[in-house]
XYZ file of C-alpha atoms in Angstrom:
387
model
C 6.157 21.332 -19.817
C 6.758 18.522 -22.734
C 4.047 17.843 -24.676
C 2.872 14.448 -25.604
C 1.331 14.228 -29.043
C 0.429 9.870 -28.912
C 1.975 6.507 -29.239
C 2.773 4.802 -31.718
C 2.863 0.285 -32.187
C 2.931 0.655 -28.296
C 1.300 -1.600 -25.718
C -1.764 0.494 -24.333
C -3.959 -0.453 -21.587
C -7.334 0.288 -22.805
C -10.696 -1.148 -21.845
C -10.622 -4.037 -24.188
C -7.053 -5.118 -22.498
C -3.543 -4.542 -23.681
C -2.986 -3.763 -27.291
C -0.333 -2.797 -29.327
C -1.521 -0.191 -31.147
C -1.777 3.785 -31.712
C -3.405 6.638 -29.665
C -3.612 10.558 -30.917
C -3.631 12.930 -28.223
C -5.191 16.510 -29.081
C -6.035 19.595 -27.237
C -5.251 17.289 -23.515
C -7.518 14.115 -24.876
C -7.294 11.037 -26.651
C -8.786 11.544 -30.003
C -7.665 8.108 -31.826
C -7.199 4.555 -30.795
C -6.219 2.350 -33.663
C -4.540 2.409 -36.721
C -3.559 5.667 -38.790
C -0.516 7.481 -39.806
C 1.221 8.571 -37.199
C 4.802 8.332 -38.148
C 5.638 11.644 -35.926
C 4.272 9.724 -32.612
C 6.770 8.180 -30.108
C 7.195 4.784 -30.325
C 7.842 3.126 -26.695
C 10.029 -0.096 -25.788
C 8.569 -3.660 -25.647
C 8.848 -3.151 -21.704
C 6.786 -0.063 -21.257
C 2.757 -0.033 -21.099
C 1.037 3.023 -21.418
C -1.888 2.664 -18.726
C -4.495 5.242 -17.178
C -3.443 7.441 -14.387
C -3.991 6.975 -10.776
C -6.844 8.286 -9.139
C -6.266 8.969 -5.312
C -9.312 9.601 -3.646
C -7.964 9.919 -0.041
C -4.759 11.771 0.673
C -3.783 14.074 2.909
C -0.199 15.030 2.324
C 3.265 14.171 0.951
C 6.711 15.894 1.088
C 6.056 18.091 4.245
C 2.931 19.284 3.174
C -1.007 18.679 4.188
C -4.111 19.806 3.156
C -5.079 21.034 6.360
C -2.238 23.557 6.243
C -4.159 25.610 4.091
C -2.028 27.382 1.274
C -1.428 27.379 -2.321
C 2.059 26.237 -2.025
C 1.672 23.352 0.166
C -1.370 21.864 -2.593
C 1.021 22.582 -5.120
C 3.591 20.208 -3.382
C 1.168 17.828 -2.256
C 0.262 17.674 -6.259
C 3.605 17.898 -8.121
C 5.330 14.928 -5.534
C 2.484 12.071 -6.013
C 2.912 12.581 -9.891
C 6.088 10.082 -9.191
C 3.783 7.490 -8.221
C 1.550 7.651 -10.985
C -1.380 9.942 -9.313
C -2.832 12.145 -12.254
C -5.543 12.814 -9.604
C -6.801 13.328 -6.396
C -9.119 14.938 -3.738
C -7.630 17.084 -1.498
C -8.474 15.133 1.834
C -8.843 17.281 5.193
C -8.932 15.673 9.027
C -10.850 16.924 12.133
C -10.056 19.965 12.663
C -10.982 23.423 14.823
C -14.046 24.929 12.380
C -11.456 27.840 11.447
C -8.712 25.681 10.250
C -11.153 23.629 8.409
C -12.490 26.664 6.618
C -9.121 28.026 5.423
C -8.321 24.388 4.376
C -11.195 24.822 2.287
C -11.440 28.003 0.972
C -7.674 27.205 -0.206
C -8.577 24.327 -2.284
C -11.041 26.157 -4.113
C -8.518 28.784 -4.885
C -6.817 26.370 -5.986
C -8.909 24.534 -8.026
C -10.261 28.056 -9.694
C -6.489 28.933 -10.561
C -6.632 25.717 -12.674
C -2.816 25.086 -11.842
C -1.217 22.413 -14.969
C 1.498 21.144 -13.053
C 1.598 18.452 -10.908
C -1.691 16.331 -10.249
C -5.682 17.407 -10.908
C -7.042 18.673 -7.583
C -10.712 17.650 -8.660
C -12.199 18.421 -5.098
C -12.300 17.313 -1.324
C -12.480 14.647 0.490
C -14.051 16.322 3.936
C -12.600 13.433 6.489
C -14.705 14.374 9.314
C -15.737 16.391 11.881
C -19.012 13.799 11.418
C -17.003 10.810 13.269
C -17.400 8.850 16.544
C -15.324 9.668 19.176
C -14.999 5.927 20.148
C -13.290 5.036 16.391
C -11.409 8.577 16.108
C -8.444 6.882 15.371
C -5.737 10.021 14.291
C -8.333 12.589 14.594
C -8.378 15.398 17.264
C -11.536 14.293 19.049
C -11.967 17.696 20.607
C -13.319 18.663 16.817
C -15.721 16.268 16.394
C -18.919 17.470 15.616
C -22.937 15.392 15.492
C -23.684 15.385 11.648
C -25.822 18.290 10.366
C -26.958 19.262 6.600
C -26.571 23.088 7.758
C -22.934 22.917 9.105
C -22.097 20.331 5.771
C -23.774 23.188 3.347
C -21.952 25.741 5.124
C -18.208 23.373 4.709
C -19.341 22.878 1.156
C -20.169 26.632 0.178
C -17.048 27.600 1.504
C -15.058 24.965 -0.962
C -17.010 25.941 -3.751
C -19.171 23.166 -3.995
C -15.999 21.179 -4.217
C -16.970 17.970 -1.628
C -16.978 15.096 -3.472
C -17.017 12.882 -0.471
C -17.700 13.091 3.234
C -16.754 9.953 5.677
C -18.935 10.045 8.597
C -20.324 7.497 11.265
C -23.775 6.472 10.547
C -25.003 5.701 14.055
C -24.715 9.111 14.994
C -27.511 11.823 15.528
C -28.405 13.891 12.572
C -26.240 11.333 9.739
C -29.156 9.646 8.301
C -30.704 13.112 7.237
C -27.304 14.141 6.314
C -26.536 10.832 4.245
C -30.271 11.533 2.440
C -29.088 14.918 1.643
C -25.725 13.932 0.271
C -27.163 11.149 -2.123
C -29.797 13.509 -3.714
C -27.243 16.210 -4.481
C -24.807 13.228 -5.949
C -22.032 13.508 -3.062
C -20.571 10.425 -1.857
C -21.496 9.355 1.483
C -18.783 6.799 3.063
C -18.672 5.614 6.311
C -14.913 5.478 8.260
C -14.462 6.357 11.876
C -17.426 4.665 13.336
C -18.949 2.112 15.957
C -21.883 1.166 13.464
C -23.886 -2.132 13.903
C -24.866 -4.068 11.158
C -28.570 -2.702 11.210
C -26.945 1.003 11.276
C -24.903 0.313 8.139
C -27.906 -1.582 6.177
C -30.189 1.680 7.451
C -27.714 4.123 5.883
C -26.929 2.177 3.138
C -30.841 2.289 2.348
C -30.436 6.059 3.149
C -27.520 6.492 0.039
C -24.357 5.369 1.652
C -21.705 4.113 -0.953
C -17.923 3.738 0.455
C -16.521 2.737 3.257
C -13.109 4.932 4.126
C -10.108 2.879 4.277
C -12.043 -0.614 5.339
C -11.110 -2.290 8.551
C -9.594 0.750 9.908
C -11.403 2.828 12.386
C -14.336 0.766 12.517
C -15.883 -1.789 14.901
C -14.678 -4.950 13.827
C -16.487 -8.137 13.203
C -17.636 -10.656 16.048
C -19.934 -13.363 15.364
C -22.783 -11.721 17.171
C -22.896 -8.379 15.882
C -20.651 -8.452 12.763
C -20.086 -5.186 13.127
C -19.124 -1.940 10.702
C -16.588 -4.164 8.971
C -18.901 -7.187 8.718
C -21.711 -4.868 7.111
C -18.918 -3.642 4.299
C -17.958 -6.903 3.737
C -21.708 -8.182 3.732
C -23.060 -5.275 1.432
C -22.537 -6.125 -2.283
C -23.810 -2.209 -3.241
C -20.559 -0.375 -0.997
C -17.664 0.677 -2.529
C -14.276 -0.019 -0.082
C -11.239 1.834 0.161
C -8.208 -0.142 1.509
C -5.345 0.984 2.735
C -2.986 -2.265 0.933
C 0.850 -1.262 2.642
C 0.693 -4.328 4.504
C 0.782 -2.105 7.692
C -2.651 -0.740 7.851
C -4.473 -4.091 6.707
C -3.001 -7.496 6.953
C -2.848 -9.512 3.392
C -5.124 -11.922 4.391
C -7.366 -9.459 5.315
C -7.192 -8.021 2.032
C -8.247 -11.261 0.752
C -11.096 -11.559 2.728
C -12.006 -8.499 1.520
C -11.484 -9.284 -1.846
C -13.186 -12.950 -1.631
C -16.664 -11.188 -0.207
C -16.199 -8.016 -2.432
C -16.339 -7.805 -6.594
C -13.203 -6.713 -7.753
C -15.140 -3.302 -9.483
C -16.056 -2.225 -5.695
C -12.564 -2.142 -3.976
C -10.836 1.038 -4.325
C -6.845 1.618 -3.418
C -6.194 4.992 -1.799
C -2.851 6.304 0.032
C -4.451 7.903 3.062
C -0.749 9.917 2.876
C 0.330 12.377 5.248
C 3.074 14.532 5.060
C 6.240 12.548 6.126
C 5.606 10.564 2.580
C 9.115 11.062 0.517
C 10.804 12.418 3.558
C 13.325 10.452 6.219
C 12.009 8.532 9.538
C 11.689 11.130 12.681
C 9.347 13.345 14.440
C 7.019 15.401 12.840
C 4.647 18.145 14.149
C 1.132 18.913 12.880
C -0.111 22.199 13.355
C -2.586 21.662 16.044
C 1.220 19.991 17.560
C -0.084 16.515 17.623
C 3.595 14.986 16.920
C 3.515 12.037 14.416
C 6.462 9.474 14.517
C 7.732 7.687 11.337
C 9.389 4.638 11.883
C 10.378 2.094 8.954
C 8.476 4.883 7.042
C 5.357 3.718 9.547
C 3.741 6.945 10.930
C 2.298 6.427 14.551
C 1.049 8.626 16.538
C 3.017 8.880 20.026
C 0.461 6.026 21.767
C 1.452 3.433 18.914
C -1.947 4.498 17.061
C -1.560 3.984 13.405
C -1.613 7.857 11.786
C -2.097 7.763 7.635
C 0.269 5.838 6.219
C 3.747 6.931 3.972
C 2.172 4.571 1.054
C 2.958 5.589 -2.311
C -0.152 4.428 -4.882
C 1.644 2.695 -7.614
C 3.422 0.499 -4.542
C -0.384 -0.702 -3.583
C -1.136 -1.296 -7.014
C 2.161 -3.304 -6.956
C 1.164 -4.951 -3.761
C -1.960 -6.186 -5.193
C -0.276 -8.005 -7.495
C 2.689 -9.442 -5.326
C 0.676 -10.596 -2.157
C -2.712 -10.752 -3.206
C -2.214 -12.257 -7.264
C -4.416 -9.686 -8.666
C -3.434 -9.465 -12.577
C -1.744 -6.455 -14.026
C -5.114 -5.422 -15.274
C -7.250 -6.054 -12.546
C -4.585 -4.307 -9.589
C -4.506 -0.733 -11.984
C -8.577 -0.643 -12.114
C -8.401 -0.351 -8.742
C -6.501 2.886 -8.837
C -7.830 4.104 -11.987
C -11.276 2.834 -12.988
C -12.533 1.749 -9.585
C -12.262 5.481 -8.112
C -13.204 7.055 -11.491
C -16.719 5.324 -11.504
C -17.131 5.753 -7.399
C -16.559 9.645 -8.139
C -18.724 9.865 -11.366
C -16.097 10.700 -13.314
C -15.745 8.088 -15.324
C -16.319 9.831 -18.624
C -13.666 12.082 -18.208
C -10.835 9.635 -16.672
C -9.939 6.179 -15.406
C -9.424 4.682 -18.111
C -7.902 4.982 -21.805
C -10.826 5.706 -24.356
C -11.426 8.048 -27.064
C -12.703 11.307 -26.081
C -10.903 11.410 -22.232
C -8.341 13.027 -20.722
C -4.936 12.038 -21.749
C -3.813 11.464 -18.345
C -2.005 8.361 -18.393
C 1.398 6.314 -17.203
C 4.316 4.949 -18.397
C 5.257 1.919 -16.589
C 6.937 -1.190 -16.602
C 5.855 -5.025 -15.650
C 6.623 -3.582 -12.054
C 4.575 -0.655 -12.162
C 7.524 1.355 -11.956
C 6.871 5.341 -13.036
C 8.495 6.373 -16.340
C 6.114 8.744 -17.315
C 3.038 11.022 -15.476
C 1.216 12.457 -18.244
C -2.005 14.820 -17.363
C -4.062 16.418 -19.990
C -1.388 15.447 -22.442
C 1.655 17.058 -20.755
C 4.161 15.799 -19.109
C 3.925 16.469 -15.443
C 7.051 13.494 -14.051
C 9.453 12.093 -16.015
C 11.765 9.624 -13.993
C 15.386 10.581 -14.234
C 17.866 8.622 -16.597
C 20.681 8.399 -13.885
């Protein structure tokens, strides 16, 4: 793979804003922002921006593969296709699944993690998308699999991935998640609720329990009515919860989004993909292991009772959706996919954003967000082609 040594008199999205200036990259990190001699750095056009890489912290699949599937190959895939769309980074996000499946799913991405793979995106752990959901806001899950939330079948999930769970979306109102969302917020896992029938009190009672996301807001959870405002009301309401959103236009209205965005602070929303496999592939038919058949329509994926089943979303188009139908600034619409995720994951110090001493994973993009360059760890891992 090409190497990227810096940038030189370049426009560079760093925390202060955009600056035309210099960055060093050494040894996969940025070792120099500023001015030095660097006459041996590449020099990029007045239309490019260098900015940090994308951060997806819920995806399932792209390009015909899923994470559920449970091999080395189809991670590989998963990683090397969302590098066109600016994703330097990602959790390896499972469903609800039969308990053997799930296992393999996860033993696989900690074989794949330990084989510390360079091409293609950083697996940097899982996303463990149930079996701790309600049955009554399943949406796309196999509700056969659902399981009450437990802190010995989690420890079990997590042993098996190598420790590797970084978040778990559950529904709070459910037997057992309380002592499970305790347990995940001493041991510095992320605790989101998605799928779920919560009332406000439930949400307010895990939140004081260690909850911090909410997996992709709005959908799959009891929406707001002006008696009990519900699990969406509580998201909105709670000024301490992170919120995916899911910003295709498909998933969430705009106007929704802008609700959300008028009750939460900008540094609290994060954009995630919630991808399945039919992303970069044609409209049709396509059948999951467990042969629950998912229909893509207008690059919409249903399942066959019209309900909505991940989405075909590619990241930097949700950045770029921020910014067409919701007038987020450049700036502001990238944190989302970069910063936002970064600080939710407590990884922050590593990546999300461009400052000395992080990973060189970073973008090449235009005004439009279009992907020139996916750099990770200072290598070239997409490079969009000149015809």
């Amino acid at each position: 793979m090409k190497e990227i040594k810096g940038f030189k008199n370049s426009l560079i999205l760093t925390e202060e804003g955009i600056v035309k200036t210099n960055l060093l990259i050494k040894n996969g990190i940025i070792t120099k922002i500023g001015e030095f001699e660097c006459d041996d750095l590449v020099m990029l056009e007045e239309n490019k921006i260098v900015i940090p890489g994308f951060i997806d912290q819920h995806i399932h699949g792209a390009a015909g593969s899923d994470v559920i599937d449970g091999t080395i190959d189809d991670l590989k895939n998963i990683a090397c296709n969302i590098a066109k769309e600016g994703t330097t980074a990602f959790l390896a996000t499972t469903t609800t699944e039969s308990k053997e499946v799930l296992k393999k799913s996860l033993l696989n991405v900690k074989e794949y993690i330990d084989k510390n793979y360079i091409d293609g995106a950083l697996v940097i752990g899982v996303h463990l998308e149930g079996p701790f959901i309600s049955k009554e806001y399943s949406g796309a899950q196999l509700e056969e699999y659902i399981d009450n939330p437990s802190i010995e079948t989690f420890i079990h999930y997590n042993n098996v991935s190598g420790n590797n769970i970084k978040i778990v979306t559950l529904a709070p109102e459910m037997d057992g998640a309380i002592e499970l969302i305790e347990y995940l917020s001493k041991n510095k896992i992320v605790a989101s609720i998605g799928h779920s029938a919560a009332t406000y009190s439930d949400v307010m009672l895990a939140v004081d329990s260690g909850l911090t996301c909410s997996t992709h807001t709005y959908n799959a959870q009891k929406p707001i009515h002006h008696r009990e405002v519900g699990t969406v009301g509580a998201v909105l309401l709670c000024n301490n919860l992170y919120a995916e959103i899911i910003c295709d236009g498909v998933h969430v209205s705009y106007p929704a989004v802008k609700f959300l965005l008028k009750n939460k602070k900008l540094d609290k929303v994060i954009l995630v993909t919630d991808s399945l496999r039919p992303k970069y592939l044609k409209d049709g038919i396509y059948i999951e292991p467990s042969g629950q058949e998912i229909i893509v329509k207008n690059s919409v994926a249903r399942l066959t009772d019209g309900t909505l089943a991940g989405s075909t979303l590619k990241m930097n188009v949700a950045v770029k959706n921020m910014i067409d139908n919701l007038g987020l600034s450049f700036i502001d619409a990238v944190k989302l996919a970069s910063e936002n995720p970064a600080k939710n994951l407590s990884i922050f110090d590593k990546m999300g954003s461009i400052k000395e001493g992080k990973y060189a994973n970073l973008l090449i993009v235009d005004n439009d967000i279009n992907i020139y360059k996916t750099i990770r760890n200072g290598y070239v891992i997409y490079e969009k082609s000149e015809e």
